[in-house]
XYZ file of C-alpha atoms in Angstrom:
586
model
C 29.161 39.740 3.454
C 26.793 42.954 4.796
C 27.333 46.155 3.873
C 28.857 47.262 6.607
C 31.601 44.113 6.853
C 32.570 45.173 3.063
C 33.176 48.242 4.125
C 35.506 46.985 7.305
C 37.131 44.169 5.699
C 38.710 46.808 2.867
C 39.641 49.104 5.515
C 41.697 46.388 7.885
C 43.896 45.983 4.448
C 44.329 49.092 4.098
C 45.086 49.582 7.349
C 47.762 46.607 7.200
C 49.567 47.769 4.466
C 50.080 50.777 6.382
C 51.847 48.601 9.349
C 49.002 48.283 11.326
C 48.383 44.538 12.949
C 47.048 42.005 15.379
C 44.906 43.159 18.053
C 45.010 46.476 16.813
C 43.239 45.453 13.505
C 40.324 44.230 15.461
C 39.577 47.865 16.502
C 38.716 49.307 13.477
C 34.829 49.541 13.294
C 32.041 50.610 10.623
C 28.629 51.528 11.540
C 25.632 52.978 10.372
C 25.512 56.371 9.985
C 23.797 58.657 12.504
C 22.356 60.916 9.662
C 22.651 59.574 5.817
C 23.461 63.210 4.690
C 26.481 62.952 5.289
C 26.933 59.171 4.320
C 25.286 55.482 4.367
C 28.438 54.316 6.939
C 31.072 56.012 8.417
C 34.162 54.821 10.847
C 36.750 56.953 13.127
C 39.468 54.119 12.805
C 41.628 56.495 11.034
C 41.511 58.333 14.502
C 42.001 55.738 16.836
C 45.074 53.968 15.118
C 47.091 57.164 13.566
C 49.461 56.694 16.725
C 49.720 53.190 16.261
C 50.487 54.025 12.344
C 52.354 57.241 13.632
C 50.615 59.418 10.944
C 48.657 62.078 11.176
C 45.027 60.583 11.678
C 44.046 63.089 8.430
C 46.629 61.810 6.458
C 45.985 58.186 7.612
C 42.418 58.674 6.798
C 43.253 60.246 3.200
C 45.713 56.991 2.290
C 42.615 54.925 3.221
C 40.669 56.274 1.507
C 42.120 56.465 -1.633
C 42.307 52.267 -1.082
C 38.761 52.097 -0.654
C 37.867 54.201 -3.848
C 40.031 51.740 -5.423
C 38.839 48.669 -4.402
C 35.334 49.560 -4.424
C 35.542 51.909 -7.549
C 31.908 52.731 -9.047
C 30.478 51.183 -5.987
C 31.246 53.388 -2.950
C 31.706 57.372 -2.473
C 33.597 58.720 0.513
C 34.492 61.583 2.083
C 36.403 62.874 4.963
C 35.797 65.281 8.330
C 37.193 66.576 11.044
C 40.917 65.294 11.835
C 40.100 61.759 9.767
C 36.274 60.800 10.267
C 35.159 58.777 6.976
C 32.154 58.579 5.844
C 31.093 56.233 2.949
C 28.029 56.504 0.659
C 27.298 53.342 -1.542
C 25.934 54.317 -5.033
C 22.299 53.146 -5.759
C 23.582 50.856 -8.128
C 25.707 48.858 -5.088
C 22.741 48.911 -3.158
C 20.587 47.517 -5.726
C 23.416 44.534 -6.593
C 23.187 43.787 -2.472
C 19.451 44.022 -2.392
C 19.840 40.897 -5.281
C 21.576 38.794 -3.142
C 19.225 39.308 -0.117
C 16.501 38.842 -1.994
C 17.752 34.804 -3.183
C 19.218 34.204 0.204
C 16.718 32.496 2.572
C 18.237 34.528 5.717
C 17.663 37.553 3.958
C 21.125 38.965 4.549
C 21.841 37.800 7.887
C 24.814 35.713 7.927
C 25.526 32.676 10.722
C 28.091 33.599 13.153
C 31.172 31.760 13.132
C 31.536 31.563 16.654
C 28.838 29.483 18.107
C 28.251 28.810 21.718
C 26.542 26.511 23.734
C 23.845 28.628 26.018
C 21.566 27.866 28.210
C 18.756 30.507 28.676
C 16.983 30.583 32.140
C 13.988 32.121 31.854
C 10.031 32.954 33.068
C 10.729 30.641 36.149
C 7.492 31.130 37.915
C 6.523 29.669 40.868
C 4.136 26.464 40.705
C 0.726 26.640 43.059
C 0.631 30.197 41.719
C -1.092 32.082 38.770
C 1.673 34.120 36.462
C 1.106 37.157 37.050
C 1.851 41.140 35.239
C 5.723 41.025 36.397
C 6.484 37.656 34.685
C 5.970 39.083 30.917
C 9.251 40.629 31.038
C 11.701 37.348 31.651
C 9.032 35.527 29.335
C 9.092 37.614 26.766
C 13.052 38.961 26.528
C 13.830 35.348 27.153
C 12.004 33.325 24.064
C 13.384 36.680 22.173
C 16.640 35.870 23.191
C 16.226 32.053 22.338
C 15.060 32.465 18.634
C 17.485 35.067 17.786
C 19.975 33.175 19.519
C 19.429 30.000 17.379
C 18.726 31.868 14.273
C 21.941 33.325 14.750
C 23.456 29.401 15.258
C 24.125 29.104 18.524
C 23.130 25.827 20.375
C 20.583 27.112 22.722
C 19.002 25.067 25.703
C 15.639 26.532 27.418
C 15.175 26.036 31.084
C 12.325 26.898 32.652
C 13.756 26.614 36.584
C 10.419 26.714 38.587
C 10.093 27.582 41.787
C 8.752 23.609 42.985
C 9.559 23.480 46.382
C 9.693 26.112 49.609
C 7.326 26.654 52.551
C 4.654 27.874 50.463
C 3.607 23.453 49.841
C 3.584 23.376 53.456
C 0.605 25.808 53.381
C -0.787 24.316 49.985
C -1.048 20.822 51.824
C -2.810 22.031 55.477
C -5.343 23.754 52.917
C -5.548 20.918 50.415
C -6.624 18.294 53.221
C -8.615 20.995 54.697
C -10.876 22.651 51.761
C -9.817 21.327 48.434
C -12.484 21.746 45.387
C -11.941 18.880 43.174
C -14.328 20.697 40.051
C -12.255 23.649 40.478
C -9.093 22.365 40.584
C -9.714 20.425 37.429
C -10.968 23.555 35.793
C -8.697 26.317 37.145
C -6.164 24.316 38.868
C -4.059 27.830 38.871
C -6.457 29.884 40.736
C -7.436 26.786 42.832
C -3.770 26.078 44.218
C -3.392 30.224 44.844
C -6.809 29.963 47.116
C -5.764 26.973 48.403
C -1.924 28.703 49.155
C -3.878 31.908 50.410
C -5.717 30.180 52.819
C -3.233 28.254 54.162
C -0.962 31.677 54.773
C -3.557 33.864 56.028
C -4.503 31.267 58.460
C -1.110 30.323 59.890
C -1.074 33.933 60.241
C -3.813 34.298 62.188
C -3.384 31.292 64.257
C 0.152 29.309 65.848
C -1.025 26.297 65.929
C -2.548 26.298 62.330
C 1.236 27.452 61.433
C 2.886 24.925 63.386
C 0.419 22.053 61.336
C 1.876 23.869 58.103
C 5.478 23.263 59.022
C 4.742 19.680 59.792
C 3.421 19.252 56.482
C 6.201 20.510 55.010
C 8.378 18.490 57.177
C 6.667 15.447 55.837
C 7.779 16.351 52.894
C 10.780 16.778 53.054
C 10.931 13.268 54.717
C 9.570 11.668 51.542
C 5.664 11.080 53.048
C 3.924 8.971 50.893
C 0.574 11.190 51.121
C 2.100 14.319 50.892
C 4.591 13.640 48.046
C 1.456 12.737 45.913
C -0.343 15.787 46.463
C 2.812 17.572 46.183
C 3.499 15.644 42.739
C 0.160 16.518 41.646
C 0.313 19.933 42.174
C 3.445 20.244 40.007
C 1.302 18.602 37.287
C -1.734 21.066 37.688
C 0.311 23.815 37.679
C 2.428 23.056 34.660
C -1.085 22.455 32.681
C -2.164 25.991 33.582
C 1.166 27.526 33.011
C 1.558 25.637 29.706
C -1.736 27.162 28.337
C -0.626 30.628 29.016
C 3.169 29.518 27.358
C 0.909 28.479 24.168
C -1.264 31.479 23.756
C 2.336 33.620 23.829
C 4.263 31.177 21.510
C 7.000 30.056 24.387
C 8.384 26.758 24.520
C 11.074 25.007 27.024
C 13.547 22.367 26.394
C 13.686 21.342 30.463
C 11.705 22.057 33.398
C 14.205 21.814 35.723
C 12.984 23.291 39.021
C 14.605 23.715 42.708
C 13.040 20.598 43.923
C 15.387 18.418 40.906
C 18.612 19.768 43.039
C 17.519 19.048 46.345
C 19.835 15.763 46.924
C 22.519 17.260 45.682
C 22.470 20.293 48.073
C 23.801 18.898 51.705
C 27.028 17.365 49.748
C 27.307 20.422 48.090
C 27.509 21.995 51.562
C 30.003 20.077 53.034
C 31.983 20.305 49.957
C 32.528 23.951 50.028
C 32.555 23.903 54.017
C 35.645 21.207 53.733
C 37.601 23.209 50.710
C 37.293 26.190 52.760
C 35.111 27.971 50.743
C 32.269 28.827 53.265
C 32.417 28.432 56.783
C 29.906 28.995 59.990
C 28.833 31.830 61.344
C 26.328 32.111 64.077
C 25.076 28.879 62.802
C 24.615 29.254 59.738
C 26.949 28.277 56.561
C 27.993 31.449 54.852
C 30.803 32.728 51.695
C 32.482 35.234 52.806
C 34.907 38.139 50.697
C 38.387 36.697 49.357
C 39.652 39.571 50.263
C 40.771 40.095 46.553
C 38.717 42.618 45.064
C 38.006 46.518 46.312
C 35.670 47.184 48.615
C 33.380 48.797 46.393
C 33.636 45.759 43.962
C 33.413 42.750 46.277
C 29.607 41.464 46.432
C 30.434 40.025 49.890
C 31.208 43.555 51.433
C 29.104 46.257 52.213
C 30.124 50.609 52.687
C 27.984 51.813 55.457
C 27.902 55.128 57.525
C 29.959 52.675 59.564
C 32.543 51.266 57.427
C 33.077 48.427 55.483
C 30.879 45.403 56.735
C 30.638 41.548 56.137
C 27.836 40.756 53.557
C 28.191 36.478 53.253
C 26.247 34.764 51.056
C 24.251 32.290 53.083
C 23.941 28.600 51.889
C 22.531 27.407 54.599
C 20.363 28.518 57.497
C 20.702 28.536 61.383
C 18.025 26.060 61.506
C 19.590 23.932 58.459
C 17.566 24.433 55.551
C 18.718 25.747 52.167
C 17.767 28.275 50.186
C 18.355 30.044 46.756
C 21.851 30.676 47.005
C 22.236 26.541 47.532
C 20.373 25.587 44.677
C 21.720 28.360 42.323
C 25.370 27.117 43.187
C 24.160 23.761 42.374
C 22.167 24.272 39.261
C 25.313 25.670 38.081
C 27.234 22.649 38.672
C 24.546 21.147 36.560
C 24.435 22.815 33.723
C 27.895 22.801 32.978
C 28.597 19.374 33.740
C 25.619 17.584 31.777
C 25.183 20.181 29.675
C 28.531 21.659 29.272
C 27.186 25.114 28.690
C 29.204 28.177 27.737
C 27.230 30.907 28.273
C 24.557 31.075 31.024
C 21.710 33.750 30.803
C 19.669 34.371 33.699
C 16.892 36.567 32.375
C 15.459 38.276 36.116
C 14.528 41.480 37.071
C 16.866 43.603 38.356
C 16.159 43.721 41.954
C 18.017 40.678 42.065
C 21.272 42.281 41.115
C 23.214 41.798 44.439
C 22.231 37.938 44.744
C 23.688 36.912 41.221
C 27.141 39.086 41.358
C 27.170 36.377 44.482
C 26.197 33.736 43.005
C 29.001 34.407 39.902
C 31.614 35.307 42.175
C 30.509 31.846 43.896
C 30.958 29.852 40.922
C 34.032 31.491 39.622
C 35.872 30.633 42.827
C 34.560 26.779 42.090
C 36.063 26.658 38.880
C 33.414 28.224 36.631
C 34.713 28.547 33.407
C 31.447 29.712 31.430
C 29.845 33.001 30.898
C 27.385 34.285 33.184
C 25.228 36.732 32.495
C 22.194 38.246 34.770
C 19.657 40.021 31.715
C 18.332 42.504 34.253
C 15.573 44.168 33.097
C 13.108 46.902 35.102
C 9.499 47.391 35.926
C 5.907 47.731 34.183
C 4.539 50.651 35.664
C 0.581 51.879 35.786
C -0.341 55.383 34.804
C 0.694 56.793 38.113
C 3.913 55.858 37.672
C 4.063 53.177 40.240
C 4.265 49.308 39.633
C 1.467 48.311 37.838
C -1.075 46.942 40.652
C -4.819 45.787 40.231
C -7.193 47.880 42.847
C -6.886 45.354 45.219
C -2.952 45.975 45.433
C -2.165 42.638 43.981
C -0.292 42.543 40.638
C -2.226 41.630 38.130
C -2.294 37.659 36.679
C -0.739 37.453 33.675
C -3.845 35.248 32.115
C -5.915 38.608 32.526
C -3.553 40.645 31.273
C -3.603 39.127 28.435
C -7.373 38.665 28.117
C -7.720 42.592 28.811
C -5.341 43.082 25.390
C -7.024 40.740 23.319
C -10.516 42.282 23.940
C -8.872 45.810 23.466
C -7.809 44.668 19.965
C -10.935 42.891 19.604
C -12.817 46.421 19.622
C -10.159 47.463 17.116
C -10.463 45.249 15.218
C -14.394 45.640 15.318
C -14.058 48.871 14.015
C -11.125 49.251 11.296
C -10.790 45.650 9.979
C -11.921 45.232 6.592
C -12.617 41.684 7.869
C -16.245 40.037 7.143
C -15.714 36.535 8.753
C -16.076 36.299 12.102
C -13.431 33.381 13.241
C -10.817 35.420 10.654
C -11.871 38.827 13.097
C -10.995 36.306 15.804
C -8.333 35.165 15.032
C -6.448 38.541 14.539
C -7.648 40.048 17.904
C -5.872 37.074 19.479
C -2.768 37.743 17.137
C -2.891 41.655 17.765
C -3.629 41.345 21.470
C -0.848 38.957 22.181
C 1.529 40.255 19.639
C 1.069 44.122 21.408
C 2.053 42.661 25.235
C 5.077 41.575 23.273
C 6.263 43.951 21.273
C 5.300 46.948 24.212
C 8.127 44.730 26.120
C 10.633 43.987 23.029
C 10.752 47.809 22.327
C 11.848 49.501 25.439
C 15.054 48.778 26.941
C 15.248 46.048 28.975
C 16.628 48.153 31.988
C 14.134 50.575 31.633
C 10.427 50.982 33.330
C 7.848 51.886 30.908
C 4.264 52.530 31.390
C 1.498 49.572 30.668
C -1.102 51.604 28.300
C -3.197 48.857 26.564
C -4.964 51.865 24.170
C -1.427 52.669 22.791
C -0.554 48.688 22.509
C -3.356 47.765 20.109
C -3.151 50.880 18.043
C -2.945 50.965 14.163
C -0.026 53.908 14.629
C 2.989 54.896 16.445
C 5.441 52.226 17.420
C 3.353 49.231 17.953
C 2.843 45.450 17.223
C -0.447 46.284 14.864
C 1.584 49.383 13.338
C 4.234 46.656 11.897
C 1.885 44.282 10.857
C 0.020 46.172 8.740
C 3.194 47.144 7.387
C 3.943 43.692 6.653
C -0.140 43.057 5.250
C 0.184 46.236 2.973
C 3.047 45.230 1.331
C 1.499 41.722 1.068
C -1.777 43.161 -0.499
C -0.409 44.633 -3.712
C 0.511 41.183 -5.283
C -3.427 40.548 -4.495
C -4.392 43.480 -6.681
C -1.904 42.260 -9.481
C -4.126 41.714 -12.673
C -1.331 39.343 -14.123
C 0.757 37.115 -12.412
C 4.828 38.505 -12.346
C 7.772 36.323 -11.814
C 10.209 38.710 -9.543
C 14.047 37.428 -9.922
C 15.955 39.747 -7.695
C 17.354 41.142 -11.196
C 18.108 44.294 -12.742
C 16.974 46.604 -10.251
C 16.291 50.010 -10.719
C 16.895 52.031 -7.531
C 16.623 56.599 -9.035
C 14.098 57.832 -6.091
C 15.593 58.591 -2.943
C 12.887 56.505 -1.389
C 13.507 53.717 -3.451
C 17.130 53.914 -2.646
C 16.749 54.454 0.733
C 14.131 51.712 1.412
C 17.181 49.882 -0.490
C 19.269 51.102 2.565
C 17.156 49.849 5.502
C 16.511 46.410 3.984
C 20.175 46.154 3.962
C 21.108 46.703 7.441
C 18.908 43.930 8.275
C 21.363 41.638 8.117
C 24.161 43.883 10.586
C 21.431 44.653 13.299
C 20.084 41.123 14.099
C 23.979 39.828 15.135
C 23.978 43.706 17.059
C 21.029 42.500 19.472
C 23.143 39.816 21.360
C 26.098 42.263 21.951
C 24.675 43.803 24.786
C 20.992 41.303 24.687
C 18.709 43.855 23.424
C 15.997 42.999 21.734
C 14.774 46.470 21.583
C 17.435 47.222 18.934
C 15.733 44.750 16.712
C 12.187 46.153 17.406
C 13.773 49.673 16.442
C 15.215 48.748 13.375
C 11.502 47.050 12.047
C 10.020 50.250 12.977
C 12.533 52.354 11.468
C 12.272 50.085 7.954
C 7.972 50.146 7.914
C 8.300 53.834 8.171
C 10.501 53.685 5.387
C 7.729 51.746 3.157
C 5.421 53.942 3.959
C 7.383 57.073 2.295
C 8.498 54.371 -0.745
C 4.748 53.823 -0.984
C 3.329 56.937 -0.907
C 5.360 58.900 -3.495
C 6.767 55.662 -5.664
C 3.966 54.082 -7.372
C 4.125 50.602 -7.963
C 0.845 49.171 -9.605
C 0.700 52.497 -11.776
C 4.216 52.203 -12.687
C 5.126 49.616 -15.727
C 7.982 47.506 -17.193
C 11.007 47.160 -15.417
C 10.576 50.050 -13.015
C 7.270 48.146 -11.645
C 8.948 44.896 -11.385
C 11.771 46.800 -9.454
C 9.406 48.333 -6.913
C 7.340 44.833 -6.716
C 10.986 43.327 -5.662
C 11.480 46.254 -2.665
C 7.588 45.456 -1.685
C 8.255 41.639 -1.277
C 11.470 41.662 0.001
C 10.390 44.732 2.605
C 7.396 42.254 3.302
C 9.888 39.075 4.434
C 11.734 40.885 6.240
C 8.825 42.489 8.342
C 7.618 38.964 8.716
C 11.276 37.642 10.017
C 12.156 39.927 11.687
C 8.916 39.593 14.058
C 8.832 36.119 14.099
C 12.894 36.403 15.660
C 10.768 38.593 18.377
C 8.118 36.055 18.946
C 5.414 38.134 16.883
C 3.125 36.319 14.201
C 1.754 38.438 10.756
C -1.597 38.095 9.946
C -2.206 38.141 5.827
C -5.076 39.935 5.802
C -6.124 43.363 8.378
């Protein structure tokens, strides 16, 4: 049980004595204090529930404090502020007792959730026959972190890479493949060769209507099951996956399924027919569309748009006027499949903010079709260049993800050459690879996902500041102490002595780990964990500078070594939940 849960339990009991029950007790909350000068934790529950208890807020708070001081005698000091705000300050001995439990817990104080769900996470989702670009960093890294955190907390997680493996681009690729395929390049760098073919088909079709018709004809043949085109398409998928997996392996990202758009092709026509028959969709100007049901206010209805002229229909097209299907159709079929085959209770779509309207309408359609699962658009912002606009190459294209990774590793390689104490060249290279990849991930995960952020390579790989290398260095610093010991020390986490304020604060920060990890999933924000790890590292460095470890003796030395050990474990586990590894030496 976390310290916040301990306090909340006593608070709930006290409020229950005051006649508060049921849903009102669910409103009782305890949070970490924003300013530790006032205490370790705080609660405004007395002010929120005073009316229910029919008492003055401060009088109610005083009764609650009296109960707390009785139930937790010698463990916590309570104080009141304002009209009934309660502050809690734990005694150092209680922090020591809690730290003992964390030391002996392989989960380091993080409880498994009681309410476990089956969660499908839809993330990364690149288009095949094209290399991933810098824009795929956010979905891939955020999705992986959320998957790791959810699984650690006890949820059943299904990772699905809903790749774009169908569509008009394949007509262009097929035409160019038959005209100008370079087999050697295809085997050595499949994604680059497929991109070259796509660009050739695209530019040629734009310049020549006859070629555009030929590309369309190739696509029609593929959709009709033509043997040659189907074989080429399958090879494109296979080679694309090989190239994509090279990047995923470097990023330590994995999936349970790769069910792309093509997987749902056979379901699309029956789906549209069923929606028309049920009256949920109807024909409009040759297309089949879903319209507003008239049940929501216009400003909240995703199927309506407010313009200067008034409110207009904003239909969700599920079959185009030419008879073709689109993302909307396959996305509805995908939800049907995930509900039926995987019994999904929650589905998260880790996709950028520009798709917000699409998902609002998709989710509304799913609800009309009887979907009871929780559907969430985990939206995120844009990666910016130094000029404040979306990051691009000099040619105006989005940088390829492989190039972004290589640039980060090269920057890390220079940093390692300048600052590392490692002597072995292989160890230096492995460290550079780890730092470069970790820097990209942490730069992403340390920002609020809805916010844009500026891509700063030099800052990302620095050993100082809010970076992955700083946290990795903090871990190494914790572990290096044990390599310097002249004798073996058996730590059991017992008889901890917390006297110096920096020792106490480090113990306080360690205790919060069990509270922070579940908080990430409350609003799907990995930056909450990233920020906590930075605070923990800063608390450790402050402790390390002020409280000698190796020069101390007896129980004080054992106690401080325990703090170093648990800090190292929390840093390692916390970073691993974000998909970031740690080195043993730097």
